């Protein structure tokens, strides 16, 4: 590569530096801190020591960890892969057929949840699901039992809240993808006698395969990192029944002041995200072939 | 033409980037600034008032000095986290800050606080401070690192109307735990829609669970959390199990709030703002600061509280000496170890805590006075009808063993109470799990069976 070749990369340099400083830096710091006993206060705040794999050993023995891992999988599978993804696709498909007024009304309603800042959305969801909240008042009006959602069904509540908040993203991705399908293809299939479901399964879905993989990757990674929503709604309770990995990491690092252990949890989360990311990228490549 | 343009643009871009990255580290200008960090919430503005007054006085008296007030909005837990994060780095550490007494020792261990002994020698007002309260700012090395703002005690607050309706003779003075249960059952039998006797439990209410609940029980059993003599944590104590057993009875029989309500971090707002004023709650264990919520200007103004409410000391398990239990905490002002202006910072602390400011703060937040000249003030004694009752509890009060291990131990206690009130574990199991947790936190050689 000559001088000219190297210079070609110069414009990328600022972005690369930014990524290194603000993304790779913290990741590296967290990874390194997870091998120490760094504390938020106390003697370990001043003189943290290298403890090797001790934090990870503790993690394996901690009964909360497998629970938290399971809840995280449940949260991602329930709210992202199934909820946001399928609902977003269904909305996108239906909106193509609906009248313009209906489709713009529905679109606005769905996007409204997404436009809200996360903390506001979280408070709205809390107000909706709480003991004297909107949902229970509706149920009460219909004469039905009013369970304490955040206490009896905390995971169901946070999964539903995250579906509500995140569906707009999938819907927008799929609407864009569906608009790219040439009308002729659908018309040709219709001429050949394909019904609605058949067209969806054999024409539409294969043609937007790339968008599906991209969307799945993005919402999986976003949902893995959801913290505010869960923290505001249940704070991981009751009795750890909704402690996903980000909540666990926060509790350990900041509530108990054990930054070393908290960053170990965060590192595991990072690893899971990386595995998912690599998986989806491979899927994308196969889709292109 | 195209390439050089691209080249220069990218050069400018990277130069800009480097420049902006440097800006925060640029040297400060010559005028001096003191950064003050404290807590402020919708229901707690007494400190804001105090610092605003102190800022005005101080800036007028010291030309060229700017006092920068940085209130943090949040509950006690969130405030503590945010402060600790700010203290970690010298560039964000405040010069003066509001510090919980129970964090003083571990923050001294972390090297966050400035030792004040040499400054205090020259401060005439220091001898007016109560000796017990002074101890709250002292660290393991005997030095003083924080100046107390006020202290508090804990007692049973009960609604006289609810008690009268259930036919309980007043004033109510429970002698032991059984008295509490008997009274609570009587109230429930009389009116099932009333919550007879609430005690906080679970992780939702955080330190409130242990300070206004579990420790009143534990320290009344003759047991303790931490053995001060051997400097070891107590495990396997019968008192711990009995205390959990008492909570189990309260929650199982529906004498307290439902477990779901107890785990809501906002339950205390309902206690003060809704249940007491509307006569839906018989009694609860709460701090001496309770009237601050009800008095004029408080967040849950309730003109009738002086007539309707009364205070009783929390009894020991079987009425044994000293007959009553109370816990004390309180907050202090401290100076950051890394401050560039220690003398100025101390001067500001002096003016923030002078007699007038202290008196106003003590009245507004219903604190128990730590300065003798404030305690003698007629305004303080007449502030609310309960000052005498709650101040009297200072004679039996206890402080938390606030070592650097304490926050995790406290969390383990909260977890034990949560497991018991939700029915997830029996008191025996929960106590055994607590013992295991303590051994893991501090190591087996730092525990003692008692």
XYZ file of C-alpha atoms in Angstrom:
739
model
C 0.000 0.000 0.000
C 1.471 3.315 -1.055
C 1.218 6.680 0.594
C -1.956 7.404 -1.325
C -3.455 4.161 -0.054
C -2.785 5.057 3.530
C -4.133 8.556 3.082
C -7.400 7.118 1.901
C -8.023 5.905 5.429
C -7.345 9.272 7.002
C -10.986 10.432 6.936
C -11.918 7.364 8.959
C -9.396 8.241 11.642
C -11.595 10.567 13.736
C -14.397 8.024 13.830
C -11.935 5.288 14.675
C -10.441 7.359 17.480
C -13.886 8.113 18.856
C -14.765 4.438 18.821
C -11.509 3.530 20.533
C -11.887 6.160 23.247
C -15.579 5.823 23.988
C -16.319 2.203 23.113
C -13.228 0.050 23.259
C -11.830 2.031 26.194
C -14.677 1.371 28.634
C -14.993 -2.225 27.432
C -11.334 -2.819 28.073
C -11.528 -1.041 31.432
C -14.510 -3.143 32.519
C -12.803 -6.327 31.416
C -9.653 -5.440 33.286
C -11.571 -4.336 36.427
C -13.328 -7.702 36.516
C -10.013 -9.292 37.485
C -9.595 -6.983 40.492
C -11.434 -6.386 43.753
C -12.023 -2.686 43.011
C -14.643 -1.213 45.332
C -16.806 1.888 45.248
C -15.746 2.769 48.777
C -13.646 1.218 51.544
C -10.006 0.184 51.368
C -10.434 -1.562 47.996
C -11.342 1.761 46.407
C -7.908 3.144 47.194
C -5.777 0.060 46.633
C -7.534 -2.430 44.400
C -5.742 -5.758 44.079
C -5.459 -8.176 41.185
C -7.492 -11.234 42.153
C -7.303 -13.203 38.916
C -10.370 -15.281 38.170
C -11.836 -15.007 41.680
C -14.808 -12.891 40.575
C -15.684 -15.379 37.863
C -15.399 -18.283 40.291
C -17.755 -16.474 42.641
C -20.122 -15.888 39.754
C -20.299 -19.601 38.997
C -21.141 -20.385 42.621
C -23.636 -17.533 43.022
C -27.181 -18.967 42.934
C -28.499 -15.658 41.579
C -26.335 -15.872 38.456
C -27.995 -18.832 36.674
C -31.395 -17.379 37.596
C -30.388 -14.025 36.184
C -28.983 -15.611 33.048
C -32.238 -17.509 32.496
C -34.311 -14.367 33.042
C -32.158 -12.471 30.545
C -32.724 -15.160 27.907
C -36.438 -15.126 28.677
C -36.522 -11.346 28.425
C -34.672 -11.243 25.097
C -36.563 -14.168 23.559
C -39.957 -13.018 24.820
C -39.781 -9.306 24.235
C -37.390 -8.971 21.282
C -37.250 -12.113 19.156
C -40.920 -13.011 19.554
C -42.703 -9.856 20.693
C -41.131 -6.903 18.910
C -40.063 -8.864 15.866
C -43.315 -10.685 15.078
C -45.562 -7.837 16.101
C -43.481 -5.386 14.087
C -43.678 -7.632 11.013
C -47.412 -8.172 11.417
C -48.025 -4.447 11.748
C -45.891 -3.667 8.712
C -47.690 -6.225 6.564
C -51.153 -5.172 7.726
C -50.415 -1.476 7.328
C -49.682 -1.995 3.635
C -53.204 -3.174 3.165
C -54.953 -0.803 5.531
C -56.432 2.526 4.516
C -54.044 5.406 4.718
C -55.844 7.012 7.679
C -55.814 3.808 9.707
C -52.229 3.041 8.879
C -50.966 6.504 9.812
C -52.986 6.435 13.043
C -51.563 3.061 14.052
C -48.087 4.100 12.967
C -48.208 7.228 15.128
C -49.458 5.298 18.155
C -46.718 2.696 17.865
C -43.932 5.162 17.186
C -45.040 7.352 20.109
C -43.842 4.712 22.573
C -40.514 4.564 20.828
C -39.995 8.310 20.748
C -40.369 8.617 24.521
C -37.089 8.742 26.426
C -36.485 5.418 28.146
C -37.010 6.800 31.642
C -40.351 8.353 30.698
C -41.477 5.165 28.986
C -40.432 3.233 32.090
C -42.493 5.452 34.389
C -45.459 5.198 32.045
C -45.160 1.405 32.104
C -44.855 1.472 35.894
C -47.985 3.598 36.157
C -49.775 1.213 33.811
C -48.889 -2.034 35.568
C -48.720 -0.882 39.206
C -51.219 -1.951 41.846
C -53.621 0.952 41.367
C -52.501 1.462 37.767
C -54.382 1.883 34.522
C -54.427 -1.817 33.661
C -55.971 -2.811 36.974
C -58.531 -0.019 36.758
C -59.531 -1.295 33.324
C -59.747 -4.847 34.618
C -61.701 -3.631 37.638
C -64.112 -1.808 35.342
C -64.756 -5.103 33.566
C -65.277 -6.798 36.901
C -62.177 -8.972 36.592
C -59.574 -9.825 39.219
C -56.775 -7.327 39.563
C -53.459 -9.059 40.200
C -50.466 -7.080 41.407
C -48.573 -7.366 38.102
C -45.216 -6.046 39.237
C -45.233 -8.409 42.202
C -46.938 -11.558 40.944
C -45.923 -11.412 37.273
C -42.875 -9.140 37.154
C -41.306 -10.781 34.095
C -44.545 -10.710 32.126
C -44.905 -7.016 32.953
C -41.394 -6.031 31.870
C -41.602 -8.192 28.725
C -44.882 -6.567 27.708
C -43.512 -3.122 28.507
C -40.477 -3.743 26.339
C -42.626 -5.045 23.496
C -44.729 -1.896 23.728
C -41.668 0.298 23.726
C -39.616 -1.436 21.033
C -42.077 -2.666 18.414
C -41.902 0.598 16.482
C -38.299 -0.081 15.532
C -39.059 -3.471 13.956
C -42.142 -2.065 12.318
C -40.172 0.726 10.650
C -37.437 -1.663 9.492
C -39.986 -4.031 7.973
C -42.023 -1.284 6.363
C -38.920 -0.062 4.591
C -38.041 -3.598 3.537
C -41.530 -4.341 2.243
C -41.531 -1.135 0.200
C -38.471 -2.431 -1.604
C -40.294 -5.487 -2.932
C -41.285 -4.766 -6.533
C -45.039 -4.776 -6.994
C -44.615 -6.923 -10.115
C -43.346 -9.877 -8.099
C -46.356 -9.881 -5.821
C -48.683 -9.396 -8.764
C -47.070 -12.234 -10.682
C -47.515 -14.533 -7.694
C -51.123 -13.475 -7.432
C -51.655 -14.253 -11.100
C -50.221 -17.710 -10.481
C -52.893 -18.200 -7.883
C -50.898 -17.764 -4.647
C -53.044 -16.835 -1.621
C -52.157 -14.217 0.980
C -50.332 -16.609 3.316
C -48.502 -18.281 0.485
C -47.290 -14.983 -0.871
C -46.062 -14.028 2.601
C -44.245 -17.316 3.176
C -42.744 -17.878 -0.291
C -42.317 -14.400 -1.729
C -42.240 -11.704 0.919
C -40.293 -13.342 3.743
C -37.480 -14.764 1.574
C -37.093 -11.395 -0.115
C -36.679 -9.500 3.136
C -34.469 -12.131 4.747
C -31.557 -9.745 5.057
C -33.696 -7.172 6.845
C -35.012 -9.826 9.224
C -31.491 -10.828 10.238
C -30.348 -7.229 10.654
C -33.427 -6.379 12.660
C -33.042 -9.439 14.892
C -29.434 -8.579 15.586
C -30.173 -4.968 16.476
C -33.150 -5.647 18.728
C -31.417 -8.559 20.454
C -28.451 -6.399 21.347
C -30.681 -3.495 22.370
C -32.814 -5.703 24.572
C -29.828 -7.395 26.192
C -28.777 -3.961 27.405
C -32.170 -2.776 28.680
C -31.711 -1.521 32.219
C -33.810 1.561 32.974
C -37.112 -0.083 32.108
C -36.573 -3.031 34.440
C -34.995 -0.934 37.167
C -37.831 1.563 37.327
C -40.591 -1.025 37.086
C -39.397 -3.692 39.520
C -35.793 -2.918 40.515
C -35.112 -6.610 39.884
C -37.585 -7.754 42.527
C -39.451 -9.256 44.155
C -36.790 -11.588 45.538
C -34.704 -11.357 42.319
C -37.621 -12.551 40.181
C -36.818 -9.999 37.472
C -33.091 -9.498 37.961
C -31.725 -9.573 34.435
C -27.955 -9.402 33.962
C -27.728 -5.589 33.582
C -29.706 -5.173 36.812
C -27.489 -7.701 38.574
C -24.356 -5.925 37.382
C -25.698 -2.577 38.592
C -26.708 -3.947 41.976
C -23.346 -5.566 42.597
C -21.267 -2.643 41.369
C -23.192 0.291 42.797
C -25.548 -0.902 45.504
C -23.011 -3.175 47.163
C -20.030 -1.142 45.959
C -18.302 -4.220 44.522
C -17.165 -2.864 41.178
C -14.897 -5.833 40.444
C -17.727 -8.331 40.749
C -20.183 -6.081 38.916
C -17.849 -5.714 35.953
C -17.439 -9.500 35.873
C -21.207 -9.783 35.369
C -21.025 -7.053 32.724
C -18.217 -8.907 30.938
C -20.363 -12.025 30.719
C -23.167 -9.901 29.285
C -20.748 -8.477 26.749
C -19.697 -11.971 25.765
C -23.289 -13.058 25.221
C -23.884 -9.992 23.075
C -20.798 -10.777 21.037
C -21.913 -14.375 20.466
C -25.327 -13.217 19.271
C -23.735 -10.562 17.081
C -21.394 -13.032 15.389
C -24.269 -15.484 14.911
C -26.477 -12.949 13.174
C -23.639 -11.655 11.004
C -23.045 -15.201 9.729
C -26.748 -15.524 9.066
C -26.623 -12.297 7.071
C -23.753 -13.556 4.951
C -25.550 -16.772 4.142
C -28.612 -14.764 3.222
C -26.620 -12.812 0.655
C -25.103 -15.868 -0.984
C -8.256 19.386 -6.165
C -10.426 16.735 -4.637
C -7.764 14.885 -2.726
C -6.077 17.815 -0.983
C -9.487 19.062 0.054
C -10.254 15.704 1.570
C -6.896 15.584 3.260
C -7.193 19.000 4.844
C -10.723 18.301 5.935
C -9.761 15.147 7.695
C -6.821 16.910 9.284
C -9.129 19.617 10.566
C -11.527 16.997 11.810
C -8.887 15.103 13.734
C -7.421 18.326 15.076
C -10.856 19.397 16.275
C -11.329 16.064 17.904
C -8.053 16.279 19.759
C -8.805 19.838 20.828
C -12.236 19.016 22.208
C -10.791 16.012 23.979
C -8.368 18.338 25.711
C -10.779 21.051 26.813
C -11.963 19.526 30.121
C -8.388 19.251 31.319
C -7.529 22.905 30.703
C -6.317 24.724 33.827
C -8.857 26.583 35.959
C -8.902 30.320 36.003
C -7.673 32.287 38.988
C -11.002 32.897 40.758
C -11.649 30.250 43.366
C -14.580 27.902 43.232
C -15.963 25.626 45.907
C -18.093 22.766 44.655
C -20.822 21.652 47.057
C -22.723 18.409 46.494
C -25.834 17.487 48.454
C -29.159 15.730 48.224
C -32.409 17.364 47.264
C -35.780 15.752 46.682
C -39.355 16.947 46.382
C -39.881 16.156 50.049
C -36.456 17.200 51.311
C -35.504 20.783 50.570
C -34.197 21.846 53.994
C -30.625 21.351 52.880
C -31.174 23.343 49.695
C -32.489 26.241 51.796
C -29.516 25.997 54.115
C -26.872 25.942 51.388
C -28.520 28.784 49.471
C -28.349 30.920 52.609
C -24.769 29.872 53.345
C -23.723 30.570 49.739
C -25.035 34.129 49.902
C -23.379 34.873 53.220
C -20.122 33.289 52.205
C -19.807 34.900 48.780
C -20.554 38.302 50.280
C -17.866 37.838 52.919
C -15.248 36.352 50.580
C -14.836 38.320 47.370
C -13.709 36.319 44.375
C -14.943 33.000 45.711
C -17.778 31.268 43.922
C -19.775 28.593 45.663
C -21.136 26.192 43.109
C -24.142 24.280 44.435
C -24.741 20.906 42.825
C -27.825 19.233 44.281
C -28.349 15.581 43.372
C -31.949 14.519 42.959
C -32.470 11.047 44.276
C -33.280 8.831 47.223
C -30.625 8.011 49.831
C -29.318 4.976 47.930
C -29.028 6.744 44.595
C -27.484 9.808 46.195
C -24.858 7.622 47.903
C -23.987 5.884 44.627
C -23.689 9.096 42.688
C -21.571 10.735 45.372
C -19.250 7.727 45.597
C -18.781 7.768 41.827
C -17.961 11.477 41.907
C -15.489 10.924 44.734
C -13.599 8.247 42.810
C -11.974 10.742 40.492
C -10.154 13.885 41.645
C -11.568 15.857 38.710
C -15.168 15.255 39.756
C -14.776 15.086 43.539
C -16.650 17.888 45.337
C -14.964 20.146 47.887
C -17.795 19.918 50.399
C -20.506 17.315 50.508
C -23.402 15.885 52.453
C -22.329 12.537 53.842
C -24.338 9.814 55.550
C -22.869 8.911 58.964
C -22.888 5.256 58.051
C -20.622 5.841 55.061
C -18.030 7.895 56.951
C -15.845 5.001 58.027
C -15.689 3.251 54.679
C -15.168 6.513 52.799
C -12.270 7.330 55.120
C -10.836 3.886 54.316
C -11.162 4.770 50.648
C -9.258 8.011 51.227
C -12.155 10.246 50.151
C -12.430 12.449 53.253
C -10.138 15.140 54.615
C -9.048 14.821 58.242
C -10.468 17.845 60.040
C -8.728 17.710 63.448
C -6.341 20.616 62.881
C -9.171 22.778 61.522
C -11.592 21.922 64.307
C -9.114 23.100 66.967
C -9.541 26.649 65.757
C -13.332 26.556 65.554
C -14.984 27.968 68.682
C -18.386 26.425 67.899
C -17.063 22.848 67.929
C -17.401 22.514 71.717
C -21.134 23.197 71.405
C -21.591 19.919 69.525
C -22.928 16.905 71.374
C -20.264 14.279 72.163
C -22.350 11.340 70.978
C -22.950 13.034 67.658
C -19.282 13.954 67.305
C -18.461 10.247 67.460
C -20.419 9.701 64.232
C -17.773 11.627 62.306
C -14.844 9.778 63.823
C -12.967 7.059 61.946
C -11.060 3.995 63.173
C -7.846 6.018 63.538
C -9.489 8.344 66.095
C -9.465 11.359 63.792
C -12.586 13.367 62.981
C -13.537 13.501 59.312
C -17.070 14.872 59.298
C -19.179 17.413 61.193
C -22.696 16.287 62.167
C -25.707 18.214 60.870
C -28.262 16.561 63.056
C -29.263 13.178 64.330
C -32.429 11.192 64.705
C -34.017 8.404 66.724
C -36.667 5.850 65.893
C -39.896 5.081 67.673
C -43.395 3.723 67.136
C -45.701 6.361 65.658
C -49.342 5.515 66.179
C -52.679 7.033 65.236
C -54.663 7.704 68.423
C -58.009 7.695 66.612
C -57.426 4.222 65.201
C -56.350 2.964 68.614
C -59.322 4.552 70.393
C -61.723 3.073 67.871
C -60.369 -0.378 68.687
C -60.800 0.261 72.407
C -57.120 0.429 73.328
C -56.368 2.587 76.351
C -54.092 5.546 75.746
C -51.309 6.426 76.046
C -50.212 3.128 74.578
C -46.990 1.848 76.104
C -46.087 -1.617 74.845
C -43.806 -3.476 77.271
C -42.695 -6.302 74.985
C -43.217 -7.818 71.549
C -46.262 -9.743 72.707
C -47.987 -6.450 73.624
C -47.478 -5.241 70.065
C -48.948 -8.399 68.567
C -51.904 -8.394 70.982
C -52.723 -4.781 70.189
C -52.342 -5.318 66.447
C -54.651 -8.335 66.512
C -57.216 -6.361 68.460
C -57.166 -3.561 65.878
C -57.488 -6.029 63.043
C -60.407 -7.802 64.724
C -62.122 -4.469 65.241
C -61.629 -3.168 61.713
C -60.096 -5.485 59.088
C -59.654 -2.672 56.570
C -57.035 -0.987 58.770
C -53.339 -1.914 58.633
C -52.699 -2.419 62.353
C -48.910 -2.350 62.768
C -46.467 -1.950 59.923
C -42.734 -2.600 59.940
C -40.644 -2.124 56.809
C -39.050 -5.230 55.340
C -37.420 -6.362 52.109
C -34.930 -4.765 49.772
C -37.340 -2.192 48.357
C -37.074 0.170 51.304
C -33.287 -0.309 51.552
C -31.740 1.023 54.766
C -35.241 1.915 55.955
C -35.903 -1.792 56.333
C -33.136 -2.264 58.846
C -33.100 1.152 60.541
C -36.883 1.421 60.970
C -37.625 -2.216 61.508
C -35.219 -5.067 61.846
C -32.639 -3.481 64.172
C -35.322 -2.349 66.632
C -36.151 -6.034 66.900
C -32.622 -7.432 66.873
C -31.136 -5.043 69.437
C -34.056 -5.766 71.758
C -33.220 -9.470 71.903
C -29.902 -8.935 73.657
C -28.159 -9.936 70.458
C -26.283 -7.617 68.158
C -25.114 -7.399 64.575
C -21.457 -6.711 65.273
C -19.394 -7.406 68.354
C -17.535 -4.129 68.958
C -15.082 -5.710 71.411
C -13.762 -8.487 69.220
C -14.547 -6.480 66.048
C -16.333 -9.491 64.571
C -19.737 -10.010 62.961
C -22.227 -12.106 64.910
C -23.637 -15.246 63.286
C -25.926 -17.999 64.507
C -27.716 -15.801 67.027
C -31.102 -16.806 68.409
C -32.099 -13.142 68.471
C -31.685 -12.892 64.703
C -34.035 -15.821 64.161
C -36.545 -14.475 66.684
C -36.563 -11.085 64.953
C -37.268 -12.699 61.597
C -39.936 -14.796 63.324
C -41.636 -11.629 64.575
C -41.735 -10.176 61.063
C -43.103 -13.477 59.753
C -45.947 -13.318 62.266
C -46.744 -9.693 61.401
C -46.886 -10.332 57.667
C -48.440 -13.807 57.813
C -51.348 -12.665 59.919
C -51.872 -9.613 57.737
C -51.067 -7.229 60.588
C -48.612 -5.326 58.398
C -48.987 -4.239 54.756
C -49.102 -6.942 52.072
C -45.679 -8.251 51.002
C -46.252 -6.696 47.576
C -46.738 -3.264 49.145
C -43.757 -3.759 51.455
C -41.434 -4.404 48.494
C -42.472 -1.192 46.751
C -39.712 1.342 47.301
C -42.349 4.076 47.618
C -44.339 2.477 50.426
C -43.164 5.070 52.967
C -44.817 7.800 50.921
C -48.140 6.056 51.430
C -47.432 5.673 55.139
C -46.904 9.413 55.610
C -49.058 10.845 52.866
C -52.053 8.564 52.764
C -52.497 5.904 55.405
C -51.792 7.865 58.602
C -53.768 11.000 57.667
C -56.781 8.959 56.528
C -56.712 6.638 59.525
C -55.924 3.540 57.504
C -52.798 2.679 59.493
C -52.590 1.982 63.219
C -48.865 2.248 63.854
C -45.448 1.994 62.274
C -41.814 2.279 63.272
C -40.452 5.526 61.900
C -37.844 8.168 62.479
C -38.030 11.207 64.731
C -38.192 13.280 61.548
C -41.752 12.099 60.835
C -43.375 15.493 61.685
C -41.295 17.159 58.963
C -43.575 15.537 56.393
C -46.773 16.720 58.076
C -45.964 20.174 59.351
C -46.635 23.283 57.334
C -44.520 23.324 54.196
C -43.868 19.583 54.445
C -44.588 17.321 51.519
C -47.706 15.767 53.080
C -49.178 18.649 55.075
C -51.587 17.380 57.690
C -52.740 19.976 60.218
C -54.296 17.319 62.453
C -51.129 15.314 63.049
C -50.363 16.957 66.388
C -53.707 15.838 67.797
C -54.019 12.485 66.064
C -50.533 11.067 66.343
C -48.581 9.861 69.356
C -45.193 8.290 70.003
C -44.243 5.153 71.930
C -40.803 3.695 72.494
C -40.131 0.374 70.767
C -39.973 -2.289 73.515
C -37.401 -5.034 73.975
C -38.358 -8.623 73.187
C -39.511 -9.587 76.705
C -39.400 -6.213 78.424
C -35.819 -6.656 79.655
C -33.534 -3.722 80.456
C -33.257 -1.005 79.205
C -36.861 -1.464 78.186
C -36.675 0.366 74.882
C -34.707 0.280 71.635
C -33.939 3.027 69.171
C -31.598 3.460 66.249
C -29.794 6.631 65.234
C -28.294 7.737 62.015
C -27.999 11.225 60.744
C -25.970 13.096 58.208
C -22.807 15.140 58.253
C -20.882 17.580 56.140
C -17.450 16.477 55.002
C -14.616 17.904 52.938
C -13.060 16.064 50.012
C -9.527 14.796 50.602
C -8.434 16.199 47.267
C -9.760 19.742 47.693
C -7.390 22.483 46.546
C -8.795 24.937 49.100
C -9.067 23.101 52.416
C -9.114 26.301 54.479
C -11.794 27.969 52.386
C -13.824 24.776 52.356
C -13.710 24.571 56.123
C -14.713 28.211 56.406
C -17.707 27.530 54.197
C -18.604 24.522 56.326
C -18.483 26.783 59.390
C -20.867 29.291 57.926
C -23.211 26.564 56.679
C -23.358 25.088 60.160
C -23.486 28.278 62.230
C -26.166 28.599 64.870
C -28.809 30.272 62.710
C -28.447 27.942 59.744
C -28.322 24.892 62.000
C -31.443 25.982 63.856
C -33.374 26.527 60.646
C -32.257 23.214 59.202
C -33.035 21.342 62.415
C -36.549 22.808 62.542
C -37.331 22.363 58.876
C -36.242 18.736 58.702
C -37.345 17.792 62.261
C -33.863 16.698 63.282
C -32.669 16.134 66.800
C -30.298 18.985 67.549
C -26.588 18.272 67.871
C -25.600 21.809 68.929
C -26.351 22.752 72.527
C -27.323 26.315 71.574
C -29.865 24.938 69.101
C -31.246 22.411 71.590
C -31.801 25.223 74.135
C -33.639 27.419 71.691
C -37.308 27.866 72.529
C -38.227 27.592 68.842
C -36.662 24.136 68.707
C -38.447 22.893 71.796
C -41.795 24.149 70.528
C -41.251 22.991 66.930
C -43.624 20.078 67.258
C -45.298 18.247 70.146
C -42.990 15.255 69.853
C -39.549 16.818 70.242
C -39.337 15.796 73.885
C -40.455 12.200 73.312
C -38.056 11.467 70.490
C -35.124 13.370 72.011
C -35.489 11.289 75.163
C -34.723 8.137 73.173
C -31.142 9.309 72.691
C -30.394 7.595 76.024
C -31.170 4.119 74.619
C -30.217 4.657 71.006
C -27.742 2.626 68.961
C -25.619 3.369 65.919
C -24.924 1.073 63.012
C -21.558 -0.715 62.854
C -20.623 1.319 59.811
C -17.450 -0.431 58.692
C -16.696 -0.793 55.003
C -18.303 -4.242 55.043
C -21.548 -2.826 56.422
C -23.427 -2.046 53.150
C -23.208 -5.672 52.020
C -24.120 -6.991 55.463
C -27.101 -4.652 55.538
C -28.152 -5.909 52.110
C -27.914 -9.480 53.393
C -30.186 -8.582 56.322
C -32.672 -6.940 53.966
C -32.617 -10.040 51.800
C -33.337 -12.239 54.831
C -36.373 -10.125 55.774
C -37.619 -10.208 52.179
C -37.331 -13.992 52.021
C -39.322 -14.311 55.237
C -42.172 -11.898 54.492
C -42.723 -13.291 51.005
C -42.851 -16.782 52.462
C -39.903 -17.913 50.322
C -37.993 -19.112 53.398
C -38.634 -19.905 57.029
C -36.898 -17.690 59.637
C -34.478 -20.573 60.373
C -33.534 -20.978 56.705
C -33.247 -17.239 56.133
C -31.037 -16.856 59.224
C -28.827 -19.733 58.086
C -28.505 -18.161 54.636
C -27.642 -14.843 56.269
C -24.890 -16.534 58.304
C -23.458 -18.069 55.135
C -23.621 -14.704 53.377
C -21.782 -12.980 56.245
C -19.020 -15.588 56.214
C -18.637 -15.044 52.497
C -18.560 -11.249 52.820
C -16.088 -10.837 55.683
C -14.444 -14.269 55.878
C -14.933 -16.912 58.574
C -12.240 -15.505 60.879
C -14.135 -12.247 61.230
C -17.329 -13.835 62.527
C -18.252 -14.970 66.008
C -21.027 -17.315 67.154
C -23.078 -15.789 69.895
